mmCIF file with all atom_site columns, C-alpha atoms in Angstrom:
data_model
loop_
_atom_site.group_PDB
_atom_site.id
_atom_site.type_symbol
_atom_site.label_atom_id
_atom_site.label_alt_id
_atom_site.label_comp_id
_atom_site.label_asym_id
_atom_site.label_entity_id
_atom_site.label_seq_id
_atom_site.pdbx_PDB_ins_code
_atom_site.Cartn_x
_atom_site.Cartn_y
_atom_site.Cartn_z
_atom_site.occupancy
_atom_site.B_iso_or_equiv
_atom_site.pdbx_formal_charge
_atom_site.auth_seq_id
_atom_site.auth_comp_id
_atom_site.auth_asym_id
_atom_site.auth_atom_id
_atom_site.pdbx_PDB_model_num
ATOM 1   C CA . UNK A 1 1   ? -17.806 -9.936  -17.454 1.00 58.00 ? 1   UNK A CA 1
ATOM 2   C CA . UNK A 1 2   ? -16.409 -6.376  -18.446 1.00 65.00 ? 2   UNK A CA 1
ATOM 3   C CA . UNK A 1 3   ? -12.452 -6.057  -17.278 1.00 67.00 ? 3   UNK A CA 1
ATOM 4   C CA . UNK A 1 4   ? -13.947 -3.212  -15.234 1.00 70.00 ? 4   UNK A CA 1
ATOM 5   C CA . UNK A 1 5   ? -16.062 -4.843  -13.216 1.00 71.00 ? 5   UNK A CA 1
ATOM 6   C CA . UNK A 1 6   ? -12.979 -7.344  -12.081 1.00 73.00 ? 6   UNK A CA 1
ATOM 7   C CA . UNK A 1 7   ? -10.720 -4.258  -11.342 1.00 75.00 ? 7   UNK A CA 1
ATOM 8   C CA . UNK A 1 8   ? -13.532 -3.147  -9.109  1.00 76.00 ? 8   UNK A CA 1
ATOM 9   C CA . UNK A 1 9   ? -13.712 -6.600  -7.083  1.00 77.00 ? 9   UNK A CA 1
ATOM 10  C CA . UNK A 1 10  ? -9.866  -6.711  -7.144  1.00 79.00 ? 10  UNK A CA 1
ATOM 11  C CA . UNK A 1 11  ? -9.866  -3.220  -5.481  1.00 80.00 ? 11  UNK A CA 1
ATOM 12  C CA . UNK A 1 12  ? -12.336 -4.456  -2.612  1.00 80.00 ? 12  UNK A CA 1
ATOM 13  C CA . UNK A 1 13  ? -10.654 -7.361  -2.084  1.00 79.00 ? 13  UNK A CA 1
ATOM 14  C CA . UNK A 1 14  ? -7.478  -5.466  -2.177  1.00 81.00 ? 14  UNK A CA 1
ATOM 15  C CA . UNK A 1 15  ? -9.079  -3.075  0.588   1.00 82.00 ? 15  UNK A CA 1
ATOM 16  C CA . UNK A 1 16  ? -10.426 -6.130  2.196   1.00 79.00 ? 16  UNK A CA 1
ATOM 17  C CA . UNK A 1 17  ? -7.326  -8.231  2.958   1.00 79.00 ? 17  UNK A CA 1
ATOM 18  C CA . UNK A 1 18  ? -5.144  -5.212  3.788   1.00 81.00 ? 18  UNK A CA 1
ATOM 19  C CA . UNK A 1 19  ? -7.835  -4.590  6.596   1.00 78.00 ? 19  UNK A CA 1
ATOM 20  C CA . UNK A 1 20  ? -7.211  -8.203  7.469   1.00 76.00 ? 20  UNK A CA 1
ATOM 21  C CA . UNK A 1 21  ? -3.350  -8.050  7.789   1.00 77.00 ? 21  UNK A CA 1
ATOM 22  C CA . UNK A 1 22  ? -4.018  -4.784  9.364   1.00 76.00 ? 22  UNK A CA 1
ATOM 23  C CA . UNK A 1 23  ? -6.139  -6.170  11.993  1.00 73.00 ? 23  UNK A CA 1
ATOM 24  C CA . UNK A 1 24  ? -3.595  -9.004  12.786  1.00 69.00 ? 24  UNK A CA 1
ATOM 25  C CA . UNK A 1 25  ? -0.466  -7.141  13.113  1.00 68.00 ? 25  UNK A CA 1
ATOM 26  C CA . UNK A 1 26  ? 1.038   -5.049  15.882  1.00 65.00 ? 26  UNK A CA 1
ATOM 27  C CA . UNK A 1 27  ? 3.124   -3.419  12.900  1.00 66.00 ? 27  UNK A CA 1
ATOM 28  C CA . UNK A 1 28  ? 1.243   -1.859  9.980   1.00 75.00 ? 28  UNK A CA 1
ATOM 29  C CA . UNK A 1 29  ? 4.063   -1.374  7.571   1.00 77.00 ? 29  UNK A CA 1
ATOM 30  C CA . UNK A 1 30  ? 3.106   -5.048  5.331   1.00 77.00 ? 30  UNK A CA 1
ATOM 31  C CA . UNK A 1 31  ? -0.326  -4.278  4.866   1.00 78.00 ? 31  UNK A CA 1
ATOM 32  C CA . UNK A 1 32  ? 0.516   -0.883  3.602   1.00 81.00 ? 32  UNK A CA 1
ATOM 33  C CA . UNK A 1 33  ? 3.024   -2.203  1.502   1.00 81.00 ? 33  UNK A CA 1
ATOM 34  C CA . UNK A 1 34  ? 0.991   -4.701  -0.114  1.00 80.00 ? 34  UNK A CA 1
ATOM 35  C CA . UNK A 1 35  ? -1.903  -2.582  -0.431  1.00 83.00 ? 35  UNK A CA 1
ATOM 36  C CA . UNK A 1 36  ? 0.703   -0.037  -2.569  1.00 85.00 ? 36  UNK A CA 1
ATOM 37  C CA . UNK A 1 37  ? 2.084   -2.627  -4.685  1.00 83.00 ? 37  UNK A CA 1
ATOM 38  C CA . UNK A 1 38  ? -1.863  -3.867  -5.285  1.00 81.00 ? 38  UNK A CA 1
ATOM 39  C CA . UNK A 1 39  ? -3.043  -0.296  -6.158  1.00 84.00 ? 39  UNK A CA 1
ATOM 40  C CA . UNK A 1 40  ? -0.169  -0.057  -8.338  1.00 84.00 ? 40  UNK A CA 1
ATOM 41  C CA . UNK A 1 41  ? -0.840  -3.495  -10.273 1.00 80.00 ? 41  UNK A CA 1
ATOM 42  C CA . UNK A 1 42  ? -4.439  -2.276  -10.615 1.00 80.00 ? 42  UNK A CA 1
ATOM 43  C CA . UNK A 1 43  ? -3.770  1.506   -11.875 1.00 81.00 ? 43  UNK A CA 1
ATOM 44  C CA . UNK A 1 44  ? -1.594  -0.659  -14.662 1.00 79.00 ? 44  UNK A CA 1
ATOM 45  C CA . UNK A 1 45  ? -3.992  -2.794  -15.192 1.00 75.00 ? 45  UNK A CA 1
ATOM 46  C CA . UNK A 1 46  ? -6.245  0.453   -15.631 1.00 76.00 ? 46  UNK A CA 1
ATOM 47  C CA . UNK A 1 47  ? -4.332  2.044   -18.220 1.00 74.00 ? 47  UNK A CA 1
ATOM 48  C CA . UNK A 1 48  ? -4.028  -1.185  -19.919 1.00 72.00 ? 48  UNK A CA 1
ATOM 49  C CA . UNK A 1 49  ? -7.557  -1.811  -20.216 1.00 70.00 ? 49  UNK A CA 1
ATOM 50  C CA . UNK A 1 50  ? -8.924  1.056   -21.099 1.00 68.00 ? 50  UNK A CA 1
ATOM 51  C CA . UNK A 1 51  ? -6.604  1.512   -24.241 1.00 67.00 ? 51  UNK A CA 1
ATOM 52  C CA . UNK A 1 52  ? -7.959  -2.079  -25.330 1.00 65.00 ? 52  UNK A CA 1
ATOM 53  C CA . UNK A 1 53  ? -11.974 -1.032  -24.571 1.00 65.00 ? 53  UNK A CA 1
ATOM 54  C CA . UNK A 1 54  ? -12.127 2.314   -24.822 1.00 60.00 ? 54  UNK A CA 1
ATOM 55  C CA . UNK A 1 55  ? -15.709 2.104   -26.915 1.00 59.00 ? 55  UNK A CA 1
ATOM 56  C CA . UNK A 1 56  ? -17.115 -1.439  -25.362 1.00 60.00 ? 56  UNK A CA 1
ATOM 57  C CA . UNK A 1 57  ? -19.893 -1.470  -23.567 1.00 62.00 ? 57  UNK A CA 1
ATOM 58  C CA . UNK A 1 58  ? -20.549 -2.736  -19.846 1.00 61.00 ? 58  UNK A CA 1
ATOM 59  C CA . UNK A 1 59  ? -23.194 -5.110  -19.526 1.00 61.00 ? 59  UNK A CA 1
ATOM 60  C CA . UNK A 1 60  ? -23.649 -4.279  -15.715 1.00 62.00 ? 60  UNK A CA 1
ATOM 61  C CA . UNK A 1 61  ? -27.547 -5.063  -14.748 1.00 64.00 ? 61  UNK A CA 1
ATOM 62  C CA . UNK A 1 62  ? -28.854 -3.389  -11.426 1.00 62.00 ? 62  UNK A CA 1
ATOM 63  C CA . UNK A 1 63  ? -29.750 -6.308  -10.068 1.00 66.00 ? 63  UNK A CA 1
ATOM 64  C CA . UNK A 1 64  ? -25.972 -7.680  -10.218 1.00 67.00 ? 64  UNK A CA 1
ATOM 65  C CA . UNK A 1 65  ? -24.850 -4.135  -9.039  1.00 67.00 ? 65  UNK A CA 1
ATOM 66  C CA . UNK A 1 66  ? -27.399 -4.089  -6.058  1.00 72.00 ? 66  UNK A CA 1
ATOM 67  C CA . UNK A 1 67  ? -26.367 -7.525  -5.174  1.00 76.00 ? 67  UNK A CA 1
ATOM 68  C CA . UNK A 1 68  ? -22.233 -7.021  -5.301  1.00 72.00 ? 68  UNK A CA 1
ATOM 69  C CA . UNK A 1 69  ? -22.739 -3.856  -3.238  1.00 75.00 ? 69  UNK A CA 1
ATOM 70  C CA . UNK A 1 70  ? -24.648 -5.891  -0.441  1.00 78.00 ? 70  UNK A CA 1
ATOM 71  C CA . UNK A 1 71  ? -22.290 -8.704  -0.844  1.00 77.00 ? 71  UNK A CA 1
ATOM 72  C CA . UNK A 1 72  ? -19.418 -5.984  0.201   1.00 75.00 ? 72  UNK A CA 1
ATOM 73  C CA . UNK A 1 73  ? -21.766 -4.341  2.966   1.00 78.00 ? 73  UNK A CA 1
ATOM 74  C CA . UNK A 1 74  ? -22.082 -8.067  4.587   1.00 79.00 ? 74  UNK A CA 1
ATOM 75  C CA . UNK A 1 75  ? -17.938 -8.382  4.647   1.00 76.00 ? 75  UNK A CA 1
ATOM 76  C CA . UNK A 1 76  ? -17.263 -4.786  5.949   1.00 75.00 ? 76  UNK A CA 1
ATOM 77  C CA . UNK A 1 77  ? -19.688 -6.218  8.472   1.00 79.00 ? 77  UNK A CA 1
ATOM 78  C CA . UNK A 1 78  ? -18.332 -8.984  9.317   1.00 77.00 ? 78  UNK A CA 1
ATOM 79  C CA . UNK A 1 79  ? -14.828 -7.564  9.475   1.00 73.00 ? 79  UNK A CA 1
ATOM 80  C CA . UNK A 1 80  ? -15.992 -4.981  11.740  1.00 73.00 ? 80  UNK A CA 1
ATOM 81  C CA . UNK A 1 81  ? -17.499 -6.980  14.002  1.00 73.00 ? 81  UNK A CA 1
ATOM 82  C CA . UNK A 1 82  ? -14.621 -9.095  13.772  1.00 70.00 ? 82  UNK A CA 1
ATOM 83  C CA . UNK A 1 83  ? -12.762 -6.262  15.003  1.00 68.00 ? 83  UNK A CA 1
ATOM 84  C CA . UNK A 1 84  ? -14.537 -5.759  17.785  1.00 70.00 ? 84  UNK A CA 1
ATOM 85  C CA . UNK A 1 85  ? -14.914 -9.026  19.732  1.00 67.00 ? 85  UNK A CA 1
ATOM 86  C CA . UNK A 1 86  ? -11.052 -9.594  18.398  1.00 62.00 ? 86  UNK A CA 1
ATOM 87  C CA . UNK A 1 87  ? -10.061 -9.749  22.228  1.00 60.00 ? 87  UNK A CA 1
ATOM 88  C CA . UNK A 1 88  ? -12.911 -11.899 23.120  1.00 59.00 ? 88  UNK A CA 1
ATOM 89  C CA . UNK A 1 89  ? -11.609 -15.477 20.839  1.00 57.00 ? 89  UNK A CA 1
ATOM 90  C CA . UNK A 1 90  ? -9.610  -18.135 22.219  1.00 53.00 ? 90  UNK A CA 1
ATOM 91  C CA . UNK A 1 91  ? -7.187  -18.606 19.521  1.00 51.00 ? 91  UNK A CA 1
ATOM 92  C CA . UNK A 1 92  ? -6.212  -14.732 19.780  1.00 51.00 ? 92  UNK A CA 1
ATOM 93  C CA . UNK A 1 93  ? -5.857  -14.908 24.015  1.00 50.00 ? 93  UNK A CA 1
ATOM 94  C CA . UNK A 1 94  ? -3.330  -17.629 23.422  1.00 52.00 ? 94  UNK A CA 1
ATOM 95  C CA . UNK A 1 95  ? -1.548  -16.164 20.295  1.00 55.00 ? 95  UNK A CA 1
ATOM 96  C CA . UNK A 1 96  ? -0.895  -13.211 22.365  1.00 56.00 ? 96  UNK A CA 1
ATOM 97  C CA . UNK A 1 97  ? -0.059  -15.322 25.433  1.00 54.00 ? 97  UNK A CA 1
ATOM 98  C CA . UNK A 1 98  ? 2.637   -16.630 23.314  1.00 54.00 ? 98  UNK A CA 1
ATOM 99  C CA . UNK A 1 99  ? 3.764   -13.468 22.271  1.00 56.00 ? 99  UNK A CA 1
ATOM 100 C CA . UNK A 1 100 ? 4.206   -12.148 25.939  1.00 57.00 ? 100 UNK A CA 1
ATOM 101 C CA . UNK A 1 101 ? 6.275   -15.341 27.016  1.00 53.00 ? 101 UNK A CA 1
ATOM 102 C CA . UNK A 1 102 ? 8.404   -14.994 23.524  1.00 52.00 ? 102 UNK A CA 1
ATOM 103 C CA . UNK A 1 103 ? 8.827   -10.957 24.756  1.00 55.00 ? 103 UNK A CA 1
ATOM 104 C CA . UNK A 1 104 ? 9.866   -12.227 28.083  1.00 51.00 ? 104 UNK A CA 1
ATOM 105 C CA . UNK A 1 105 ? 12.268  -14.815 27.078  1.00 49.00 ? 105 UNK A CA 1
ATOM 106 C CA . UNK A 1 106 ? 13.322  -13.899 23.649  1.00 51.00 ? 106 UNK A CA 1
ATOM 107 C CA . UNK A 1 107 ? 14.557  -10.557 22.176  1.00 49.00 ? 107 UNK A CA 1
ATOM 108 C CA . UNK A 1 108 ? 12.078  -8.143  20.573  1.00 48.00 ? 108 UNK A CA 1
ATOM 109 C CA . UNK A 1 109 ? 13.235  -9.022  16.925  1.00 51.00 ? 109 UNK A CA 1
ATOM 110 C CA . UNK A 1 110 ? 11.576  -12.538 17.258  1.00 50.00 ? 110 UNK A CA 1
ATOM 111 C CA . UNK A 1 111 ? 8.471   -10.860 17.443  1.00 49.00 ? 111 UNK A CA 1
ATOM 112 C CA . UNK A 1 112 ? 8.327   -9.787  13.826  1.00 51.00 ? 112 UNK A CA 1
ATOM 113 C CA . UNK A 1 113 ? 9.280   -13.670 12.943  1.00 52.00 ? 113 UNK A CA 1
ATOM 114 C CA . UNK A 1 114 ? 6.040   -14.514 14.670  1.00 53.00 ? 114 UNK A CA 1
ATOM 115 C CA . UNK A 1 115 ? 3.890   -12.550 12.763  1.00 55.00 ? 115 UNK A CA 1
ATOM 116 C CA . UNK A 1 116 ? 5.159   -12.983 9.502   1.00 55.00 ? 116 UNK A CA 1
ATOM 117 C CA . UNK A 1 117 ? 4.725   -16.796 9.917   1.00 57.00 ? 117 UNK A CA 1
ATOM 118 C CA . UNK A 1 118 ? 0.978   -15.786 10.774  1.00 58.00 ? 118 UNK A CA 1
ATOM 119 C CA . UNK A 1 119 ? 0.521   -14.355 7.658   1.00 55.00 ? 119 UNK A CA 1
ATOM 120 C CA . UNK A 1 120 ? 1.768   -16.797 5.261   1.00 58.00 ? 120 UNK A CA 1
ATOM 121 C CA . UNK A 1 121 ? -0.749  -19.262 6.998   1.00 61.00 ? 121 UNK A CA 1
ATOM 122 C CA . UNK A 1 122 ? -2.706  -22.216 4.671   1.00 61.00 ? 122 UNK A CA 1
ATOM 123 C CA . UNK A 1 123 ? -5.757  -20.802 5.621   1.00 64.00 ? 123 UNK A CA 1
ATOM 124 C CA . UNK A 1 124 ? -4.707  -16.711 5.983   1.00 63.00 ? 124 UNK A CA 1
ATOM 125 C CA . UNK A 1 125 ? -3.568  -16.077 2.373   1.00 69.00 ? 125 UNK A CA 1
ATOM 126 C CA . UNK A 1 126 ? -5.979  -17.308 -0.107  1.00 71.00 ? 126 UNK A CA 1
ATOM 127 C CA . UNK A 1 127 ? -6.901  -13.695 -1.073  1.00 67.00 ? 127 UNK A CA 1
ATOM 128 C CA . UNK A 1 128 ? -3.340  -12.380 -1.232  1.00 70.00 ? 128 UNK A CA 1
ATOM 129 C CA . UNK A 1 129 ? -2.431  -15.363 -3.570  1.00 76.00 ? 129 UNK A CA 1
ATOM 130 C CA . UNK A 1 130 ? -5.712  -14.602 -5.597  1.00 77.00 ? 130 UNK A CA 1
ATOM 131 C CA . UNK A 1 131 ? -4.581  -10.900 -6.171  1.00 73.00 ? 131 UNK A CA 1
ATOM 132 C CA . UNK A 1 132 ? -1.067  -11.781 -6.780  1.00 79.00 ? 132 UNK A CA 1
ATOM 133 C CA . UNK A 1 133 ? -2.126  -14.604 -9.306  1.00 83.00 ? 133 UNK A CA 1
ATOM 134 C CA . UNK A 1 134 ? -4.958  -12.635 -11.055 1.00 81.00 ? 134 UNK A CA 1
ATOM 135 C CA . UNK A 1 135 ? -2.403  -9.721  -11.542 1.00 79.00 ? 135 UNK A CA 1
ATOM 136 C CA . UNK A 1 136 ? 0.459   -11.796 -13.186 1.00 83.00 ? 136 UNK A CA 1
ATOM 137 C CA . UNK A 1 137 ? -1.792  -13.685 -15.626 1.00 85.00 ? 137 UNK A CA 1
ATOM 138 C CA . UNK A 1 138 ? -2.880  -9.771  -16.253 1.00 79.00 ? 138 UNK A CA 1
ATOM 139 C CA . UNK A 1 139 ? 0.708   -8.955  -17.080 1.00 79.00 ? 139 UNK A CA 1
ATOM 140 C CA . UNK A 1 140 ? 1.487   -11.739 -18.674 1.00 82.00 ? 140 UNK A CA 1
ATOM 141 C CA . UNK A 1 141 ? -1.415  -11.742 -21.338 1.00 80.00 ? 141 UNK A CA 1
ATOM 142 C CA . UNK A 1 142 ? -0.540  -7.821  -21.993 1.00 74.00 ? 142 UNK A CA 1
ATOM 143 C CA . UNK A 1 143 ? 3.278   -8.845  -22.765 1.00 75.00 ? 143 UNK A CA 1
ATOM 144 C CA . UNK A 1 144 ? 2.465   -11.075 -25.440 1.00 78.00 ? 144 UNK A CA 1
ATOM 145 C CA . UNK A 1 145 ? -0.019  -8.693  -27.116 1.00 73.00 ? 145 UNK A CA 1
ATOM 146 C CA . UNK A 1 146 ? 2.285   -6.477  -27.070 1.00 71.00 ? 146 UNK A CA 1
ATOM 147 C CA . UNK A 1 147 ? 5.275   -8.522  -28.307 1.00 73.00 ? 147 UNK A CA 1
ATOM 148 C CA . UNK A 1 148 ? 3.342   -10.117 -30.731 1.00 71.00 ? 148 UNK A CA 1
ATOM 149 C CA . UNK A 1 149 ? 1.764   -7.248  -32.589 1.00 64.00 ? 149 UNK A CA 1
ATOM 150 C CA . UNK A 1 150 ? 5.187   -5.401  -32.065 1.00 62.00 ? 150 UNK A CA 1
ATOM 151 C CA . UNK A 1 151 ? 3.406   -2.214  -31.381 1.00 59.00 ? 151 UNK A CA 1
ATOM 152 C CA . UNK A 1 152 ? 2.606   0.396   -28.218 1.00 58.00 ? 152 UNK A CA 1
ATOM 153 C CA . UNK A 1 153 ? -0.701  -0.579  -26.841 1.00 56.00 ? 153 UNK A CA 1
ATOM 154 C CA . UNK A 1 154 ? -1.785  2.616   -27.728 1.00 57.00 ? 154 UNK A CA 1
ATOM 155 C CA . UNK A 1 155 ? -0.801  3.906   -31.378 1.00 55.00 ? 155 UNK A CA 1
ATOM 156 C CA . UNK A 1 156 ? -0.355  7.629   -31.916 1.00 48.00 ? 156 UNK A CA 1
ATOM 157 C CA . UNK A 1 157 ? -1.140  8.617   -35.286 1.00 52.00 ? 157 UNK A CA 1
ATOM 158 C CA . UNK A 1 158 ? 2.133   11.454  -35.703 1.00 47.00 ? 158 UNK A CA 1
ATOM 159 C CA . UNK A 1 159 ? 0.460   12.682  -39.129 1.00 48.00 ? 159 UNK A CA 1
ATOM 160 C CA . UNK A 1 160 ? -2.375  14.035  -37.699 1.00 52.00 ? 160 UNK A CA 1
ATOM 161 C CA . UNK A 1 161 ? -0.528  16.019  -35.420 1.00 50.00 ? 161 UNK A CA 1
ATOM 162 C CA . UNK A 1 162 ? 1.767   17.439  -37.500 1.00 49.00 ? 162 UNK A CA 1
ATOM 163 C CA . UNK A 1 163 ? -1.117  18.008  -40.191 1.00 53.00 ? 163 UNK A CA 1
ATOM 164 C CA . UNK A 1 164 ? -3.069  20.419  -37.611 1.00 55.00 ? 164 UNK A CA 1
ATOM 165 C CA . UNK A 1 165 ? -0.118  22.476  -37.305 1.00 52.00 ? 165 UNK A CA 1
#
């Protein structure tokens, strides 16, 4: 698969779980933040890739195309809807029950405790860690290229330059 096509499916699952934390938290500051440092990692990972296939070609088929786009229409769906008929599941009346009676008894701060625990959840963070792992063995793989050919990824050929002068 071209690297180009995996930056694309790392930005929509970028997009994608950043919607999730956003639709979980009373505080939108971490999904922010981790959407940044993910858009970061991937305009890196940009730079990075098109020095190494500038001239390669992209084997993308319409049929593959046609079928990732619907694949993204059904989760946008499904999040959406998820968003609406949030109020409606059991599990989120008695999270938030447990968030009034921590309010009531507890200080505010306690709050924020709360929903960082929900995030780091076995079953929440499977895309986060899938990002975060896919962009380290990214960086990785580009440091020892690099340190083993002992060169920029990108070599600027000074000769020419001065030559056209």
């Amino acid at each position: 698969m071209h690297p180009m096509n995996n930056g694309m499916i790392l930005l929509f699952l970028t997009i994608f779980s950043s919607m999730w934390m956003n639709l979980f938290f009373n505080n939108h500051w971490m999904s922010f933040i981790i959407f940044l440092i993910m858009i970061g990692g991937l305009m890196i990972l940009f730079l990075y890739f098109t020095s190494f296939i500038s001239n390669m070609n992209s084997l993308i088929k319409w049929k593959n195309l046609s079928n990732f786009f619907i694949k993204i229409l059904l989760l946008m769906t499904t999040l959406f809807m998820i968003i609406q008929f949030k109020n409606e599941w059991t599990w989120t009346n008695s999270f938030n029950e447990i968030n009034s009676i921590n309010k009531l008894m507890i200080n505010i701060n306690f709050e924020n405790n709360i929903q960082m625990n929900f995030l780091f959840m076995i079953n929440k963070n499977f895309n986060t860690i899938l990002l975060m792992i896919f962009l380290i063995i990214c960086l990785t793989l580009i440091v020892k290229i690099c340190i083993n050919k002992k060169l920029s990824l990108r070599k600027i050929n000074y000769e020419k330059i001065y030559l056209k002068k």
